[in-house]
Short mmCIF file of C-alpha atoms in Angstrom, two decimals:
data_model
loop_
_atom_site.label_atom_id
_atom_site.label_comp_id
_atom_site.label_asym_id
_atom_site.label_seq_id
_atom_site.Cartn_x
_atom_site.Cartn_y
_atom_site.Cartn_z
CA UNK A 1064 128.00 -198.26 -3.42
CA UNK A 1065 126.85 -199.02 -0.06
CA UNK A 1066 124.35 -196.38 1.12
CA UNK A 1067 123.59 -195.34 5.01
CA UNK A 1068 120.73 -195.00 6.66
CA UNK A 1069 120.62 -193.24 10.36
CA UNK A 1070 117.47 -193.05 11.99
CA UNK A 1071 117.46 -191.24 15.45
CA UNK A 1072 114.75 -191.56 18.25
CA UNK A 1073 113.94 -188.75 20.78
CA UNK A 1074 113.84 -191.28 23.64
CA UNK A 1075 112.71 -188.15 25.68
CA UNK A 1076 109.27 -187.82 24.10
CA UNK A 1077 106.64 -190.14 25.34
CA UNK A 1078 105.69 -192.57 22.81
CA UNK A 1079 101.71 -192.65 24.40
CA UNK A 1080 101.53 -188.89 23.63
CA UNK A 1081 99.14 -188.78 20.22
CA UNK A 1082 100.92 -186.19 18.74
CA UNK A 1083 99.00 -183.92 16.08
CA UNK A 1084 101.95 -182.01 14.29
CA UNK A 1085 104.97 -183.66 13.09
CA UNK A 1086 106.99 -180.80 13.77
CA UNK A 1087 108.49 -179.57 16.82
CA UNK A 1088 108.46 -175.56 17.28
CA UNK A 1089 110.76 -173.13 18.97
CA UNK A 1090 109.58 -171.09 22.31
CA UNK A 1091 110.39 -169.87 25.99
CA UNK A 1092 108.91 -170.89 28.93
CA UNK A 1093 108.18 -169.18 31.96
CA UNK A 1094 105.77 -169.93 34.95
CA UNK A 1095 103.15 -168.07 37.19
CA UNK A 1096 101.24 -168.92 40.05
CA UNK A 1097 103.04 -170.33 43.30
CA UNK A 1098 104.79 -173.78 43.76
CA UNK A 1099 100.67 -175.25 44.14
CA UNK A 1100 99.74 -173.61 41.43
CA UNK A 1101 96.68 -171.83 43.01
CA UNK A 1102 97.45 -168.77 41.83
CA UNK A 1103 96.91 -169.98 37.83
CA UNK A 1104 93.19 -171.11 38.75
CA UNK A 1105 90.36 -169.40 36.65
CA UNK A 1106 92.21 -166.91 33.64
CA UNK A 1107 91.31 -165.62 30.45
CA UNK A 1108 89.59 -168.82 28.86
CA UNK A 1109 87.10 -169.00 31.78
CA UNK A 1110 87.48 -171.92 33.68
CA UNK A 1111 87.31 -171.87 37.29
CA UNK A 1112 88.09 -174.49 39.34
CA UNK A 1113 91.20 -176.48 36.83
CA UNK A 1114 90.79 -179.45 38.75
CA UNK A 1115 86.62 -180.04 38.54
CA UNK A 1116 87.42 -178.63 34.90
CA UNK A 1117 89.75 -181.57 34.55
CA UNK A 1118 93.04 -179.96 34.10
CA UNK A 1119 94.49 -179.44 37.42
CA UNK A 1120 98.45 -177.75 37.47
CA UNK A 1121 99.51 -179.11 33.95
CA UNK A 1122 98.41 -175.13 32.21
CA UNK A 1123 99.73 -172.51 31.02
CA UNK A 1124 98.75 -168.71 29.96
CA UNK A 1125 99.33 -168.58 25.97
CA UNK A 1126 101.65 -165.60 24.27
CA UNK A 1127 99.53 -163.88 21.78
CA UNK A 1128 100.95 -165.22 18.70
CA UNK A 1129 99.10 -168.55 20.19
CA UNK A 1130 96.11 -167.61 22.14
CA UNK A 1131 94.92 -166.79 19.04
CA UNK A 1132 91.49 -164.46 20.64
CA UNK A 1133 90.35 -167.54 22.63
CA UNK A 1134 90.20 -170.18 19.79
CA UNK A 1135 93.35 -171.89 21.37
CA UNK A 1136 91.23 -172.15 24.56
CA UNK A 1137 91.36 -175.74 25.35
CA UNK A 1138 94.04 -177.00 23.24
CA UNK A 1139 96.75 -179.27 24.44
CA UNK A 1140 100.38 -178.95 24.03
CA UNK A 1141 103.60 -181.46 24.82
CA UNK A 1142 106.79 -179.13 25.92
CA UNK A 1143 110.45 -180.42 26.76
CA UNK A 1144 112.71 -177.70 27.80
CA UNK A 1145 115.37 -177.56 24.76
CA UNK A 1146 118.54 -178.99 26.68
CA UNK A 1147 120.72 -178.64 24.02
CA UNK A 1148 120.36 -174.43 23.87
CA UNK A 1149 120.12 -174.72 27.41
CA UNK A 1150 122.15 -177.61 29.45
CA UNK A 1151 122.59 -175.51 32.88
CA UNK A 1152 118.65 -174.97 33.51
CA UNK A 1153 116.62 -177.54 31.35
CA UNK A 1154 116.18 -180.79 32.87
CA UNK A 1155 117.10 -183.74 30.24
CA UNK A 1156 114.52 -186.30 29.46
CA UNK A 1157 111.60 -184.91 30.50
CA UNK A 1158 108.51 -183.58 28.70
CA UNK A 1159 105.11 -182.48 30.05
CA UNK A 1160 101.52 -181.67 28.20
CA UNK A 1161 99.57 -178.72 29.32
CA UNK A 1162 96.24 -177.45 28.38
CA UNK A 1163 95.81 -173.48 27.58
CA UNK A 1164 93.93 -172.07 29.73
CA UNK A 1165 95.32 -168.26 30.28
CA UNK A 1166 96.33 -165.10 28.21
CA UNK A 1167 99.89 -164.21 28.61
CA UNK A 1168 99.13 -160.62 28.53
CA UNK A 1169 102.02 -158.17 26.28
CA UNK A 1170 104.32 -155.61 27.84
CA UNK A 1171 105.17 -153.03 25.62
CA UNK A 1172 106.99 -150.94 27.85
CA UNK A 1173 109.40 -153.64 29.48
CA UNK A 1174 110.59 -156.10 26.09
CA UNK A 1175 112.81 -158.15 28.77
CA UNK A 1176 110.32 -159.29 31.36
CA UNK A 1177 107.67 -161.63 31.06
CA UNK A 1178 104.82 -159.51 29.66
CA UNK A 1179 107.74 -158.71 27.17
CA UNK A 1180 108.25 -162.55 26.28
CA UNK A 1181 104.51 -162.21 25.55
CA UNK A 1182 104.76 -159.59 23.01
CA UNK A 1183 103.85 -160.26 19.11
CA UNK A 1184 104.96 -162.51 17.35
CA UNK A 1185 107.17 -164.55 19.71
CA UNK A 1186 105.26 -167.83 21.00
CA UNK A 1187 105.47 -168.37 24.41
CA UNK A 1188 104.37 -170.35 27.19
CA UNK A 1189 103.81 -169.03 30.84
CA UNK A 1190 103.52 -172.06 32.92
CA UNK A 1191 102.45 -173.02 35.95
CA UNK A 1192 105.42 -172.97 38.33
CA UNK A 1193 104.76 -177.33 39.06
CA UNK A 1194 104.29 -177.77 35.38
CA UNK A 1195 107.09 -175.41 34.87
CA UNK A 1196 109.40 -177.54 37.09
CA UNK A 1197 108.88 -180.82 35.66
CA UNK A 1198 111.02 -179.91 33.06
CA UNK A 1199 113.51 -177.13 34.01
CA UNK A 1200 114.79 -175.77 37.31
CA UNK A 1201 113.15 -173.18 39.36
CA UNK A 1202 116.07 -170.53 39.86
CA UNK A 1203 116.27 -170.37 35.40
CA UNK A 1204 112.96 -168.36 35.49
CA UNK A 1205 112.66 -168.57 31.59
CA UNK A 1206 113.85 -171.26 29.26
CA UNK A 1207 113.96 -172.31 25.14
CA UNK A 1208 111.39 -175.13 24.95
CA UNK A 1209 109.95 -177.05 21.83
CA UNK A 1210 106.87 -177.32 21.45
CA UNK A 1211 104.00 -179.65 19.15
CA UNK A 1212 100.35 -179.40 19.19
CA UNK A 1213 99.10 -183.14 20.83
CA UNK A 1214 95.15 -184.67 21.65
CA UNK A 1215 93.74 -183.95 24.79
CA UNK A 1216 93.38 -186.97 26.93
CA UNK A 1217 90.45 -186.16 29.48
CA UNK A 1218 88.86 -188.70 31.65
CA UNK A 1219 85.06 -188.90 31.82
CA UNK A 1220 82.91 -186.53 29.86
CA UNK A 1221 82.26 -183.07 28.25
CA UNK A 1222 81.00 -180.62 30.94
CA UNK A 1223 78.47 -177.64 30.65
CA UNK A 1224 78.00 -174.88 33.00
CA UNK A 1225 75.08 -172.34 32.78
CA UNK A 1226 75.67 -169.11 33.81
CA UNK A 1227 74.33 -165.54 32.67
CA UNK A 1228 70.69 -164.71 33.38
CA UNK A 1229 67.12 -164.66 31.40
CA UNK A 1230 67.58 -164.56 27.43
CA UNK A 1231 71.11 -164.84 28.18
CA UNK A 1232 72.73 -168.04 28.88
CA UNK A 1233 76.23 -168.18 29.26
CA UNK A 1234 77.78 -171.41 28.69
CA UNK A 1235 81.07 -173.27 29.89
CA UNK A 1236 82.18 -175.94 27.93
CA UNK A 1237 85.25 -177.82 29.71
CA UNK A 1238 87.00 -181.07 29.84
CA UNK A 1239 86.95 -181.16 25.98
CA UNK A 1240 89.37 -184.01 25.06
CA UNK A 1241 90.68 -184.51 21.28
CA UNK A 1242 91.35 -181.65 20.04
CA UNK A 1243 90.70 -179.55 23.08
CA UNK A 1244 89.34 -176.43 21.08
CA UNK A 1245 85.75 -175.91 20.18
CA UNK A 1246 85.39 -173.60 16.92
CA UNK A 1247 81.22 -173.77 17.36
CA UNK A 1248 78.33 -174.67 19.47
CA UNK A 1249 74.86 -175.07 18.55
CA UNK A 1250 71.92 -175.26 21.12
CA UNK A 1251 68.56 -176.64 20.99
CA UNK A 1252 66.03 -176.78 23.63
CA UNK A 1253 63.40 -179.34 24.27
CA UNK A 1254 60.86 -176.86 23.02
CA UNK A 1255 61.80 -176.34 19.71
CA UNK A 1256 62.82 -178.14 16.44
CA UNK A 1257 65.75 -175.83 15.32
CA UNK A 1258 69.73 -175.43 16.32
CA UNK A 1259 70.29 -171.95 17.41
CA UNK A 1260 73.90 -171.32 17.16
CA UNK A 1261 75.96 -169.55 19.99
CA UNK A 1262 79.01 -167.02 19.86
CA UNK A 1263 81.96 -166.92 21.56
CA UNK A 1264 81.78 -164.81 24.68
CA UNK A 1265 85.31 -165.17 25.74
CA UNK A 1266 87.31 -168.26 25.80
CA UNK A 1267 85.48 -171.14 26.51
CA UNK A 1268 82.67 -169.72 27.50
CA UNK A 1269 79.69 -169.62 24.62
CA UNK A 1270 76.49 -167.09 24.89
CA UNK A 1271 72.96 -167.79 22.99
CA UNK A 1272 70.25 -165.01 23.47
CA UNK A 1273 67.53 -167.17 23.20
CA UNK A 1274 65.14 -168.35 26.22
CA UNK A 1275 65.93 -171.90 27.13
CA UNK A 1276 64.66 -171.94 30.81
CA UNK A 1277 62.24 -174.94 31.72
CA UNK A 1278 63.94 -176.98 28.91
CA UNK A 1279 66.23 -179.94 28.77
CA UNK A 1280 68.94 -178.82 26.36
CA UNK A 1281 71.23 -180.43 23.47
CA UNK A 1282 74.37 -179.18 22.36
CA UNK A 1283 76.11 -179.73 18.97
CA UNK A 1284 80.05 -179.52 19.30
CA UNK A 1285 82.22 -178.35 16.08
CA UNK A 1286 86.06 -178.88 17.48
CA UNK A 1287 88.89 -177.12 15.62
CA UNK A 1288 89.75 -180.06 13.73
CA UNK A 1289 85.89 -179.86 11.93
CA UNK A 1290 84.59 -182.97 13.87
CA UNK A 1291 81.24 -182.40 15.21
CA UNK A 1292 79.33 -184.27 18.36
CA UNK A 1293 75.80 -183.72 19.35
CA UNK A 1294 75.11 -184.01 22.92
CA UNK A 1295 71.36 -185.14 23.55
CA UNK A 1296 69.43 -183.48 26.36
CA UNK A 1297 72.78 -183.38 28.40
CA UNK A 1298 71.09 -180.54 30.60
CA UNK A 1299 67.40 -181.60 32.42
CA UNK A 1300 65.00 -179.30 32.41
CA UNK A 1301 65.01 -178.34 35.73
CA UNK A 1302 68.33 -176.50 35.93
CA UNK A 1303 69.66 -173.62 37.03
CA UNK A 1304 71.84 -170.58 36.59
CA UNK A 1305 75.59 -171.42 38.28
CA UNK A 1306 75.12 -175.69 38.09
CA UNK A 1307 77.58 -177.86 35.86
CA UNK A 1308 76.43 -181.00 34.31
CA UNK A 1309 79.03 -184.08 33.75
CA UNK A 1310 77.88 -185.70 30.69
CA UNK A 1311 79.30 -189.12 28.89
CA UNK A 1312 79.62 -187.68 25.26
CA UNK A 1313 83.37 -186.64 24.50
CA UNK A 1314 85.08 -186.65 21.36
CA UNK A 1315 87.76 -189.83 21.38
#
């Protein structure tokens, strides 16, 4: 008996993406923000400026089956629009990664519009309208996508910004590459021998209650996956409230 083997290859998917989960998932797709995508800068997770936060256009605002409270702030994910549920609005052979970086709020009260798409449990992705139109056509407004969590490929460094006031430093952590997603963050200042760890605020941004002013500070990184990277006086001791630092540590 002469047995078959067929192995087929999803020439579509970019063999240079790293991808983290073998399987591909089922979604929709929508986008937000104007054909320059201005209109998706800052959102739920914090960042500001997506381009000095080294994400640019290629985001989206996360459904809340994926957003997940703000863990999945960070996180990178490859999307092809699904051309074979969809041939009239999907455009064949193309795929895109994105970085979450929003909260696609849900809508109750209309189940057929976006905000509906948004509602528990469905995943969904609300794109930015370039990201958006690198793999479907602007006139389809939503589309079935798949979807697989990939590795963040960031160029250049971690980055901190310091924000809040006196006994309350607000932290931005951006331009995480690997995983994307930071699960916890440790802080240690010049003046003292011990880690103090830090809570969430809201998305990426991470709050310690201590008082760190006058002191060059380290940071120790846990990302989702459980690897950890410590950050050695990244900050001088001379900052400020409202400065970023670019730093070389990043996870690989």
């Amino acid at each position: 008996m002469v047995m078959a083997f067929i192995f087929v290859t999803l020439g579509f998917f970019s063999t240079k993406t790293n991808v983290v989960s073998a399987s591909w998932q089922q979604a929709h797709a929508t986008f937000y923000g104007g054909s320059d995508g201005n209109g998706t800068m800052g959102g739920a997770c914090g960042y500001g400026n997506l381009y000095t936060d080294g994400i640019g256009v290629k985001n989206a605002a996360l459904s809340t089956a994926l957003f997940n409270d703000g863990k999945a702030c960070g996180g990178c994910y490859q999307i092809t629009c699904d051309f074979a549920r969809d041939p009239e609005w999907c455009i064949q052979g193309t795929s895109i990664t994105i970085t979450a970086t929003n909260f696609c709020p849900p809508n109750y009260n209309r189940p057929n519009d976006k905000g509906g798409w948004c509602n528990p449990p469905l995943p969904h992705f609300d794109m930015s309208q370039p990201a958006f139109q690198t793999i479907a056509k602007y006139s389809a407004g939503i589309v079935p996508i798949l979807y697989t969590k990939v590795q963040c490929q960031r160029s250049g460094g971690i980055r901190f910004t310091i924000n809040g006031s006196n006994y309350f430093e607000l932290v931005l952590i951006s331009n995480v590459g690997g995983p994307g997603e930071i699960s916890n963050v440790w802080v240690k200042g010049s003046k003292s021998n011990n880690w103090g760890i830090m809570s969430r605020n809201w998305g990426a941004n991470w709050q310690s209650l201590g008082y760190l002013n006058g002191q060059s500070l380290s940071f120790r990184l846990q990302a989702s996956d459980g690897r950890i990277l410590t950050a050695p006086d990244v900050i001088p001791s001379n900052w400020k409230f409202g400065q970023s630092f670019k730093t070389n540590v990043q996870f690989n």
